[in-house]
Coordinates of C-alpha atoms in Angstrom, one line a residue:
M1 CA 30.1 10.5 -36.0
K2 CA 30.3 11.4 -32.4
Y3 CA 28.5 9.5 -29.7
L4 CA 28.2 9.7 -26.0
P5 CA 30.4 7.6 -23.8
T6 CA 28.9 4.4 -22.4
T7 CA 28.1 4.3 -18.5
S8 CA 27.6 1.1 -16.7
N9 CA 24.1 1.9 -15.8
A10 CA 23.1 3.5 -19.2
V11 CA 20.0 2.5 -20.9
I12 CA 20.8 1.8 -24.5
M13 CA 18.7 0.8 -27.4
L14 CA 19.8 0.5 -31.2
Y15 CA 16.9 1.0 -33.6
T16 CA 17.9 -0.5 -37.0
N17 CA 17.0 -0.8 -40.8
A18 CA 14.9 2.2 -41.0
T19 CA 14.6 5.0 -43.6
I20 CA 15.5 7.9 -41.4
I21 CA 14.3 11.4 -42.2
T22 CA 16.6 13.5 -39.9
V23 CA 15.5 17.3 -40.7
D24 CA 19.0 18.0 -39.6
P25 CA 20.6 21.2 -41.0
T26 CA 21.6 19.3 -44.3
R27 CA 18.1 17.7 -44.6
R28 CA 19.8 14.3 -44.7
I29 CA 17.8 11.1 -45.4
I30 CA 19.5 7.9 -44.4
S31 CA 18.4 4.7 -46.0
D32 CA 18.9 1.5 -44.1
G33 CA 19.6 3.9 -41.1
A34 CA 20.2 3.1 -37.4
I35 CA 19.7 5.2 -34.3
R36 CA 21.5 4.6 -31.1
V37 CA 19.8 5.9 -28.0
Q38 CA 21.7 6.2 -24.9
D39 CA 19.2 7.3 -21.9
D40 CA 17.4 10.3 -23.2
R41 CA 19.7 11.3 -26.0
I42 CA 20.6 10.2 -29.6
A43 CA 24.1 8.8 -29.0
D44 CA 24.9 7.9 -32.6
L45 CA 23.4 7.8 -36.0
G46 CA 24.2 6.2 -39.3
K47 CA 23.9 3.2 -41.6
T48 CA 22.7 0.0 -39.9
P49 CA 25.7 -2.1 -40.8
D50 CA 28.2 0.5 -39.4
L51 CA 26.3 0.9 -36.1
Q52 CA 25.8 -2.8 -35.7
S53 CA 29.6 -3.3 -36.2
K54 CA 30.3 -0.6 -33.6
Y55 CA 27.9 -1.9 -31.0
P56 CA 27.5 -5.6 -31.4
N57 CA 26.2 -6.0 -27.9
D58 CA 23.4 -3.5 -28.1
K59 CA 19.9 -4.4 -27.5
T60 CA 18.1 -3.8 -31.0
L61 CA 14.8 -3.1 -32.3
D62 CA 14.3 -3.9 -36.0
L63 CA 12.4 -1.2 -37.9
S64 CA 12.4 -2.7 -41.4
G65 CA 10.0 -1.3 -43.6
H66 CA 9.5 1.8 -41.3
I67 CA 10.1 5.5 -42.0
V68 CA 11.5 7.3 -38.9
I69 CA 10.8 11.0 -38.6
P70 CA 11.4 13.4 -35.6
G71 CA 8.7 13.4 -33.0
L72 CA 5.9 15.8 -34.3
V73 CA 5.4 19.1 -32.7
S74 CA 1.9 20.6 -32.4
T75 CA 2.2 24.3 -31.9
H76 CA -1.6 24.7 -31.1
M77 CA -3.8 22.7 -29.1
H78 CA -6.8 22.8 -26.7
T79 CA -6.6 19.7 -24.6
A80 CA -9.9 20.2 -22.7
Q81 CA -11.9 20.4 -26.0
T82 CA -11.1 16.7 -26.9
L83 CA -13.8 15.7 -24.4
L84 CA -16.2 17.7 -26.9
R85 CA -15.2 16.1 -30.2
G86 CA -18.2 16.2 -32.5
T87 CA -20.4 18.6 -30.3
A88 CA -20.4 21.6 -32.7
D89 CA -20.1 20.4 -36.2
D90 CA -21.1 22.5 -39.3
L91 CA -21.8 25.7 -37.4
E92 CA -20.7 29.3 -38.3
L93 CA -18.3 30.7 -35.6
V94 CA -20.8 32.8 -33.2
S95 CA -23.0 29.8 -32.7
W96 CA -20.1 27.5 -32.5
L97 CA -18.3 29.3 -29.7
C98 CA -21.2 31.1 -27.9
Q99 CA -23.9 28.6 -28.0
R100 CA -21.9 25.3 -27.8
I101 CA -18.3 25.2 -26.9
W102 CA -18.2 28.0 -24.3
V103 CA -21.3 26.8 -22.8
L104 CA -20.0 23.3 -22.4
Q105 CA -16.5 24.3 -21.3
G106 CA -18.2 26.6 -18.7
N107 CA -19.6 23.5 -17.2
F108 CA -16.3 21.5 -16.8
T109 CA -14.9 20.4 -13.6
A110 CA -11.3 19.9 -12.7
G111 CA -11.8 16.0 -13.1
D112 CA -13.2 16.7 -16.6
G113 CA -10.0 18.7 -17.4
Y114 CA -7.7 15.8 -16.3
A115 CA -9.8 13.2 -18.2
A116 CA -9.9 15.4 -21.3
A117 CA -6.0 15.9 -21.0
R118 CA -5.4 12.3 -20.7
L119 CA -7.7 11.7 -23.8
S120 CA -5.8 14.2 -25.9
I121 CA -2.4 13.0 -24.9
A122 CA -3.3 9.4 -25.7
E123 CA -4.5 10.4 -29.1
M124 CA -1.4 12.7 -29.8
L125 CA 1.0 10.1 -28.7
K126 CA -0.6 7.5 -30.8
S127 CA -0.5 9.6 -33.8
G128 CA 3.1 10.8 -33.5
T129 CA 2.9 14.0 -31.7
T130 CA 5.6 14.1 -29.0
C131 CA 5.4 17.6 -27.9
F132 CA 2.4 20.1 -27.9
L133 CA 1.5 23.7 -27.1
E134 CA -1.7 23.9 -25.0
S135 CA -3.0 27.3 -25.9
M136 CA -5.7 28.5 -23.3
F137 CA -6.3 26.2 -20.3
A138 CA -8.9 27.7 -18.1
D139 CA -8.6 27.7 -14.2
R140 CA -11.9 25.7 -13.8
Y141 CA -10.3 22.8 -15.8
G142 CA -7.6 22.3 -13.1
F143 CA -4.1 23.3 -14.3
D144 CA -2.5 20.8 -12.0
G145 CA -4.4 18.0 -13.5
L146 CA -3.2 18.9 -17.0
A147 CA 0.4 18.9 -15.7
R148 CA 0.0 15.7 -14.0
A149 CA -1.3 13.9 -17.2
V150 CA 1.9 15.2 -19.1
E151 CA 4.1 14.0 -16.2
E152 CA 2.4 10.7 -16.1
S153 CA 2.3 9.9 -19.9
G154 CA 5.9 10.8 -20.8
I155 CA 4.9 13.5 -23.6
R156 CA 6.4 16.9 -23.6
G157 CA 3.9 19.7 -23.0
C158 CA 4.2 23.5 -23.2
L159 CA 1.2 24.4 -21.1
G160 CA -0.5 27.7 -21.7
K161 CA -2.8 28.9 -18.8
I162 CA -5.3 31.5 -19.7
V163 CA -4.8 35.2 -19.3
M164 CA -7.9 37.5 -19.6
D165 CA -10.0 40.1 -17.7
T166 CA -12.8 40.7 -20.4
G167 CA -15.6 38.3 -20.8
Q168 CA -16.5 38.9 -24.4
Y169 CA -14.9 38.4 -28.0
A170 CA -13.8 41.5 -30.0
E171 CA -16.2 44.3 -29.8
D172 CA -19.6 42.5 -30.3
D173 CA -21.8 42.0 -27.3
A174 CA -23.2 38.9 -28.9
W175 CA -19.9 37.1 -28.5
A176 CA -20.1 37.0 -24.6
M177 CA -18.4 34.2 -22.7
H178 CA -20.2 31.7 -20.6
P179 CA -20.0 32.9 -16.9
G180 CA -18.3 29.8 -15.8
L181 CA -15.1 30.7 -18.1
I182 CA -14.7 34.4 -17.1
E183 CA -11.5 35.1 -15.1
D184 CA -9.9 38.2 -13.7
R185 CA -6.4 39.2 -13.3
E186 CA -5.9 37.4 -10.1
M187 CA -7.1 34.1 -11.2
S188 CA -5.6 34.2 -14.8
L189 CA -2.5 36.2 -14.7
V190 CA -1.4 35.5 -11.1
G191 CA -2.6 31.9 -11.4
T192 CA -0.4 31.3 -14.3
L193 CA 2.7 32.6 -12.3
N194 CA 1.7 30.4 -9.6
A195 CA 1.4 27.4 -12.0
W196 CA 4.8 28.4 -13.3
E197 CA 6.3 28.2 -10.0
R198 CA 5.0 24.8 -9.2
W199 CA 5.5 23.2 -12.8
N200 CA 7.8 24.8 -14.9
G201 CA 10.8 22.5 -15.7
K202 CA 9.3 19.4 -13.8
A203 CA 8.9 16.0 -15.3
D204 CA 12.6 15.9 -16.4
D205 CA 12.0 19.2 -18.0
R206 CA 9.2 18.0 -20.2
I207 CA 6.8 20.5 -18.8
R208 CA 7.0 24.2 -19.6
V209 CA 4.6 26.9 -18.4
W210 CA 3.4 29.5 -20.8
F211 CA 1.0 32.6 -20.8
G212 CA -2.2 31.8 -23.0
A213 CA -3.5 35.1 -23.5
R214 CA -7.1 35.6 -25.0
T215 CA -7.6 37.5 -28.3
P216 CA -7.5 41.2 -28.3
G217 CA -11.0 42.2 -26.9
G218 CA -10.7 39.7 -24.2
V219 CA -7.7 41.3 -22.6
S220 CA -7.3 44.9 -21.4
E221 CA -4.2 46.8 -22.7
S222 CA -2.8 47.1 -19.2
L223 CA -3.0 43.5 -18.6
Y224 CA -1.4 42.7 -21.9
K225 CA 1.4 45.1 -20.9
E226 CA 1.8 43.7 -17.4
M227 CA 1.9 40.1 -18.9
T228 CA 4.5 40.8 -21.7
A229 CA 6.7 42.6 -19.0
L230 CA 6.4 39.6 -16.8
S231 CA 7.2 37.4 -20.0
R232 CA 10.5 39.3 -20.6
E233 CA 11.4 39.4 -16.8
K234 CA 10.9 35.8 -16.0
G235 CA 11.4 34.2 -19.5
I236 CA 7.7 32.9 -19.8
P237 CA 6.8 32.6 -23.5
I238 CA 3.3 33.8 -24.8
T239 CA 0.7 32.1 -27.1
M240 CA -2.4 33.9 -28.4
H241 CA -5.0 33.5 -31.0
C242 CA -4.8 36.3 -33.4
C243 CA -6.4 37.4 -36.7
E244 CA -8.5 34.3 -37.0
V245 CA -11.7 35.9 -38.1
K246 CA -12.6 39.2 -39.7
A247 CA -14.0 40.4 -36.2
D248 CA -10.5 40.4 -35.0
R249 CA -9.3 42.8 -37.6
A250 CA -12.3 45.1 -37.2
Y251 CA -11.8 45.1 -33.5
C252 CA -8.2 46.4 -33.9
A253 CA -9.4 48.9 -36.5
S254 CA -11.9 50.1 -33.9
I255 CA -9.1 51.3 -31.6
G256 CA -6.8 52.7 -34.4
H257 CA -4.6 49.7 -35.2
S258 CA -3.9 47.1 -37.5
P259 CA -3.6 43.6 -35.8
M260 CA 0.3 43.6 -35.7
S261 CA 0.5 47.2 -34.8
F262 CA -1.6 46.6 -31.8
C263 CA 0.3 43.5 -30.8
E264 CA 3.6 45.5 -31.2
S265 CA 2.2 48.4 -28.9
V266 CA 1.6 46.1 -26.0
G267 CA 4.6 44.1 -26.3
L268 CA 3.4 40.8 -27.8
L269 CA 5.6 40.8 -30.9
S270 CA 8.8 38.7 -29.7
P271 CA 10.8 35.5 -30.7
T272 CA 9.0 34.1 -27.6
T273 CA 5.5 34.6 -28.7
V274 CA 3.4 32.1 -30.9
L275 CA 0.5 33.8 -32.6
V276 CA -2.2 31.2 -33.6
H277 CA -4.3 31.3 -37.0
M278 CA -3.0 34.6 -38.5
V279 CA -5.6 34.4 -41.3
H280 CA -6.6 38.0 -41.8
L281 CA -3.2 39.8 -42.3
D282 CA -2.2 42.6 -44.7
D283 CA 1.4 43.1 -46.0
D284 CA 2.6 45.4 -43.3
D285 CA 1.2 42.8 -40.7
I286 CA 3.6 40.3 -42.3
H287 CA 6.4 42.7 -42.3
R288 CA 6.1 43.5 -38.7
L289 CA 6.0 39.7 -38.0
A290 CA 9.1 39.0 -39.9
A291 CA 10.9 42.0 -38.5
S292 CA 10.1 40.8 -34.8
G293 CA 10.8 37.1 -35.0
T294 CA 7.4 36.2 -33.9
H295 CA 6.1 32.7 -34.8
V296 CA 3.0 31.6 -36.3
A297 CA 0.9 28.4 -35.6
H298 CA -1.0 27.3 -38.7
C299 CA -4.1 25.4 -38.4
P300 CA -5.7 24.9 -41.7
T301 CA -8.4 22.3 -40.9
S302 CA -9.9 24.6 -38.2
N303 CA -9.6 27.5 -40.4
A304 CA -11.2 25.6 -43.2
K305 CA -14.0 24.0 -41.1
L306 CA -14.9 27.2 -39.3
A307 CA -14.9 29.0 -42.7
S308 CA -12.4 31.6 -41.2
G309 CA -10.3 31.8 -44.2
T310 CA -6.8 30.6 -45.2
C311 CA -3.6 31.7 -43.6
R312 CA -1.1 33.5 -46.1
V313 CA 1.4 30.8 -45.6
P314 CA 3.2 31.1 -48.9
D315 CA 3.6 35.0 -48.2
L316 CA 4.8 34.3 -44.7
E317 CA 7.3 31.8 -46.0
I318 CA 8.7 34.4 -48.4
A319 CA 9.0 36.9 -45.6
G320 CA 10.8 34.5 -43.5
V321 CA 8.3 34.1 -40.7
N322 CA 8.7 30.7 -38.8
I323 CA 5.6 28.7 -39.3
G324 CA 4.5 25.7 -37.1
L325 CA 1.6 23.5 -37.3
G326 CA -1.2 22.8 -35.1
T327 CA -4.5 20.7 -35.0
D328 CA -6.4 23.2 -33.0
G329 CA -9.3 21.5 -30.8
A330 CA -11.5 18.5 -31.5
P331 CA -14.6 20.5 -32.0
C332 CA -13.1 22.4 -35.0
N333 CA -11.0 19.5 -36.3
N334 CA -12.5 16.3 -34.7
T335 CA -8.8 14.9 -34.6
C336 CA -5.6 15.6 -32.7
D337 CA -3.6 13.8 -35.6
L338 CA -1.0 16.0 -36.7
L339 CA -0.2 13.9 -39.7
Q340 CA -3.6 14.4 -41.2
E341 CA -3.0 18.2 -40.6
M342 CA 0.3 18.0 -42.5
K343 CA -1.7 16.7 -45.5
L344 CA -4.0 19.5 -45.6
A345 CA -1.2 22.1 -45.1
G346 CA 0.6 20.7 -48.0
I347 CA -2.7 20.7 -50.3
I348 CA -5.0 23.8 -49.3
H349 CA -2.5 26.6 -50.3
K350 CA -2.1 24.9 -53.8
G351 CA -5.8 25.1 -54.3
V352 CA -6.1 28.6 -52.9
S353 CA -3.1 29.9 -54.9
G354 CA -3.7 28.0 -58.2
N355 CA 0.0 27.1 -57.9
P356 CA 0.7 23.4 -57.2
T357 CA 4.3 24.2 -56.3
V358 CA 3.8 26.2 -53.1
V359 CA 4.2 24.6 -49.6
P360 CA 5.8 21.5 -51.0
A361 CA 5.9 18.2 -48.8
E362 CA 9.3 19.2 -47.4
A363 CA 8.1 22.6 -46.2
V364 CA 5.4 20.8 -44.4
M365 CA 7.7 18.4 -42.7
E366 CA 9.8 21.4 -41.5
M367 CA 6.6 23.0 -40.1
A368 CA 5.7 19.8 -38.1
T369 CA 9.2 19.2 -36.7
I370 CA 11.9 21.7 -36.6
N371 CA 9.9 24.9 -37.1
G372 CA 7.6 23.8 -34.3
A373 CA 10.6 23.1 -32.0
K374 CA 11.8 26.5 -32.8
A375 CA 8.5 28.2 -32.1
L376 CA 8.6 26.6 -28.8
G377 CA 12.3 27.5 -28.0
L378 CA 13.3 23.8 -28.1
E379 CA 15.0 23.6 -31.4
D380 CA 18.5 22.8 -29.6
S381 CA 16.9 19.7 -28.0
I382 CA 14.1 18.5 -30.2
G383 CA 12.7 18.8 -33.8
S384 CA 15.3 16.9 -35.7
I385 CA 17.2 13.6 -35.4
E386 CA 20.8 14.5 -34.6
V387 CA 23.5 13.3 -32.0
G388 CA 23.2 14.9 -28.9
K389 CA 19.6 15.9 -29.2
K390 CA 16.7 14.4 -27.2
A391 CA 15.7 10.9 -28.4
D392 CA 12.3 12.0 -29.6
F393 CA 11.2 10.2 -32.7
V394 CA 8.4 8.3 -34.5
A395 CA 8.5 5.0 -36.5
L396 CA 5.7 4.8 -39.3
D397 CA 4.9 1.3 -40.6
M398 CA 4.7 1.7 -44.5
R399 CA 4.6 -1.8 -45.4
R400 CA 0.8 -2.1 -45.8
A401 CA -1.1 -1.7 -49.1
H402 CA -2.3 1.9 -48.6
S403 CA 1.4 3.1 -48.1
Q404 CA 2.9 1.3 -51.1
P405 CA 4.7 2.0 -53.3
W406 CA 6.6 5.1 -52.3
F407 CA 9.7 6.7 -53.7
N408 CA 10.1 10.0 -51.8
P409 CA 10.0 9.3 -48.2
V410 CA 9.0 13.0 -47.1
S411 CA 6.3 12.9 -49.7
A412 CA 5.0 9.4 -48.4
V413 CA 4.8 10.8 -44.9
V414 CA 3.1 14.1 -45.8
Y415 CA 0.6 12.9 -48.4
T416 CA 0.0 9.3 -47.4
A417 CA 0.6 8.5 -43.8
T418 CA -1.9 9.1 -41.0
G419 CA -1.7 8.6 -37.2
R420 CA -3.0 5.0 -37.8
D421 CA 0.5 4.1 -39.4
V422 CA 2.3 5.0 -36.1
N423 CA 4.0 1.9 -34.8
Y424 CA 6.6 3.3 -32.2
V425 CA 6.9 6.5 -30.5
V426 CA 10.0 7.4 -28.5
V427 CA 10.3 10.4 -26.1
D428 CA 13.1 11.2 -23.9
G429 CA 14.5 7.7 -24.9
K430 CA 11.5 5.9 -23.6
I431 CA 9.2 4.0 -25.8
L432 CA 5.7 5.4 -25.3
V433 CA 3.9 3.6 -28.2
K434 CA 5.0 0.0 -29.0
D435 CA 3.3 -2.0 -31.8
R436 CA 0.6 0.7 -31.9
E437 CA -0.1 0.4 -28.0
L438 CA 0.5 2.9 -25.3
T439 CA 3.0 1.8 -22.8
T440 CA 2.5 4.4 -19.9
M441 CA -1.3 4.9 -20.2
D442 CA -4.3 2.4 -20.1
E443 CA -6.3 3.5 -23.3
S444 CA -9.4 1.6 -22.4
E445 CA -9.7 3.2 -18.9
I446 CA -9.1 6.6 -20.5
V447 CA -11.7 6.2 -23.1
K448 CA -14.2 4.7 -20.6
E449 CA -13.7 7.7 -18.3
A450 CA -13.8 10.3 -21.1
Q451 CA -16.9 8.7 -22.5
R452 CA -18.7 9.2 -19.2
R453 CA -17.5 12.6 -18.3
S454 CA -18.4 13.9 -21.9
R455 CA -21.9 12.9 -21.3
E456 CA -22.0 14.6 -17.9
V457 CA -20.7 17.8 -19.4
V458 CA -23.3 17.8 -22.1
Q459 CA -26.1 17.2 -19.5
R460 CA -25.0 19.8 -17.1
A461 CA -25.0 22.3 -20.0
G462 CA -28.5 21.2 -21.0
L463 CA -27.4 20.5 -24.6
E464 CA -28.3 16.8 -25.1
K465 CA -30.7 17.6 -28.0
E466 CA -28.3 20.0 -29.6
V467 CA -25.3 17.7 -29.8
S468 CA -27.3 14.6 -31.0
A469 CA -27.7 13.2 -34.5
R470 CA -29.6 15.3 -37.0
W471 CA -31.0 12.2 -38.6
R472 CA -33.3 9.8 -36.8
V473 CA -31.5 7.2 -34.8
E474 CA -33.5 4.0 -34.2

């Protein structure tokens, strides 16, 4: 096995005695495995006795009883919404969006956006997510605060800033945005370009800036075309919610298109585009997706909780569409724990199809790691544990009663583990979670600030009664 030459000032750590799910091209699993990290890269990989013999003087960290996986990649996330966890439970979508979420988000300040970003990142890191795609960060939340939170924490962030010029959803006037969220071309598109100039590639290249387009009906065709042209010219990727609900398909039909024919007509279908949800697709839509190399972010919990439907994941897989996994926002999932999302992704399609063999644990592991990295254009550096790749990985402590026994490590991770089993998280070779505690962030301070600001947002929105407990609290 090749390894990087040692330099006198290199930071080196040898992680030993773990079961390592590499997700490399051969899908190798190494029992009693070891990973040698030099600075920000994986320098060597193999059996523990072999690496200990080669590097007897290395500082070591014993991971006996742990399963090590590549850092998880969440391909759909709303960092601002973590401040709104539990404020819109058990509602149908129009009420959820127009009477709660948009109203609350329309009362955010930049300080709230920074606090929400830190809370989101803290939760993601502690549950094993090392890279995420923020889908649609509004101007009023303060994009610089989001980028600063990524920089300070050590996580990787692909940060989609909202692009829009229409303040409604689909073609129904009842789905009007809160005035505090409406942006025009200058604020959204030009604002994203300015953010890209300031932040893209910063924090040792852990920050990438994306276009975060609103759903068709929220963006004019001319603005879509301008955005997609800029995407090709400057290499700025795009993410967009699409086909989440039946109204999305109805809107496209009203202008003479299927969802994917519309996306194709404005230049959205591309290997540098991630389309989110993609529930209401027909066979032609799937064919167009596959032919274009466009990626899909699957969010099963959100789609189930909001009764949006179920993405045709088995059919997309057969067609060869690359599928990543995302938690969506806290008001439609209530957690940023991608390990919990993995379990539902491996189960829900079995129930829907009546076929227990579809979407096996191994497919889910790929969605949450190498597929997600591919969707973000980062598969050459993250998404698997291989020599020369970035040292981004997660160690799950599988020694407790709820995790034992296990026989297939992939099954154990997908169907048994949750974020509470995450013991160590490494990003860029740095330990960001150690013994279940954050090393770069003050969790208690973050939580205290989030609690205060969440209450203030609810008060400003005038929704104290609506978000309180339905049963009497004494």
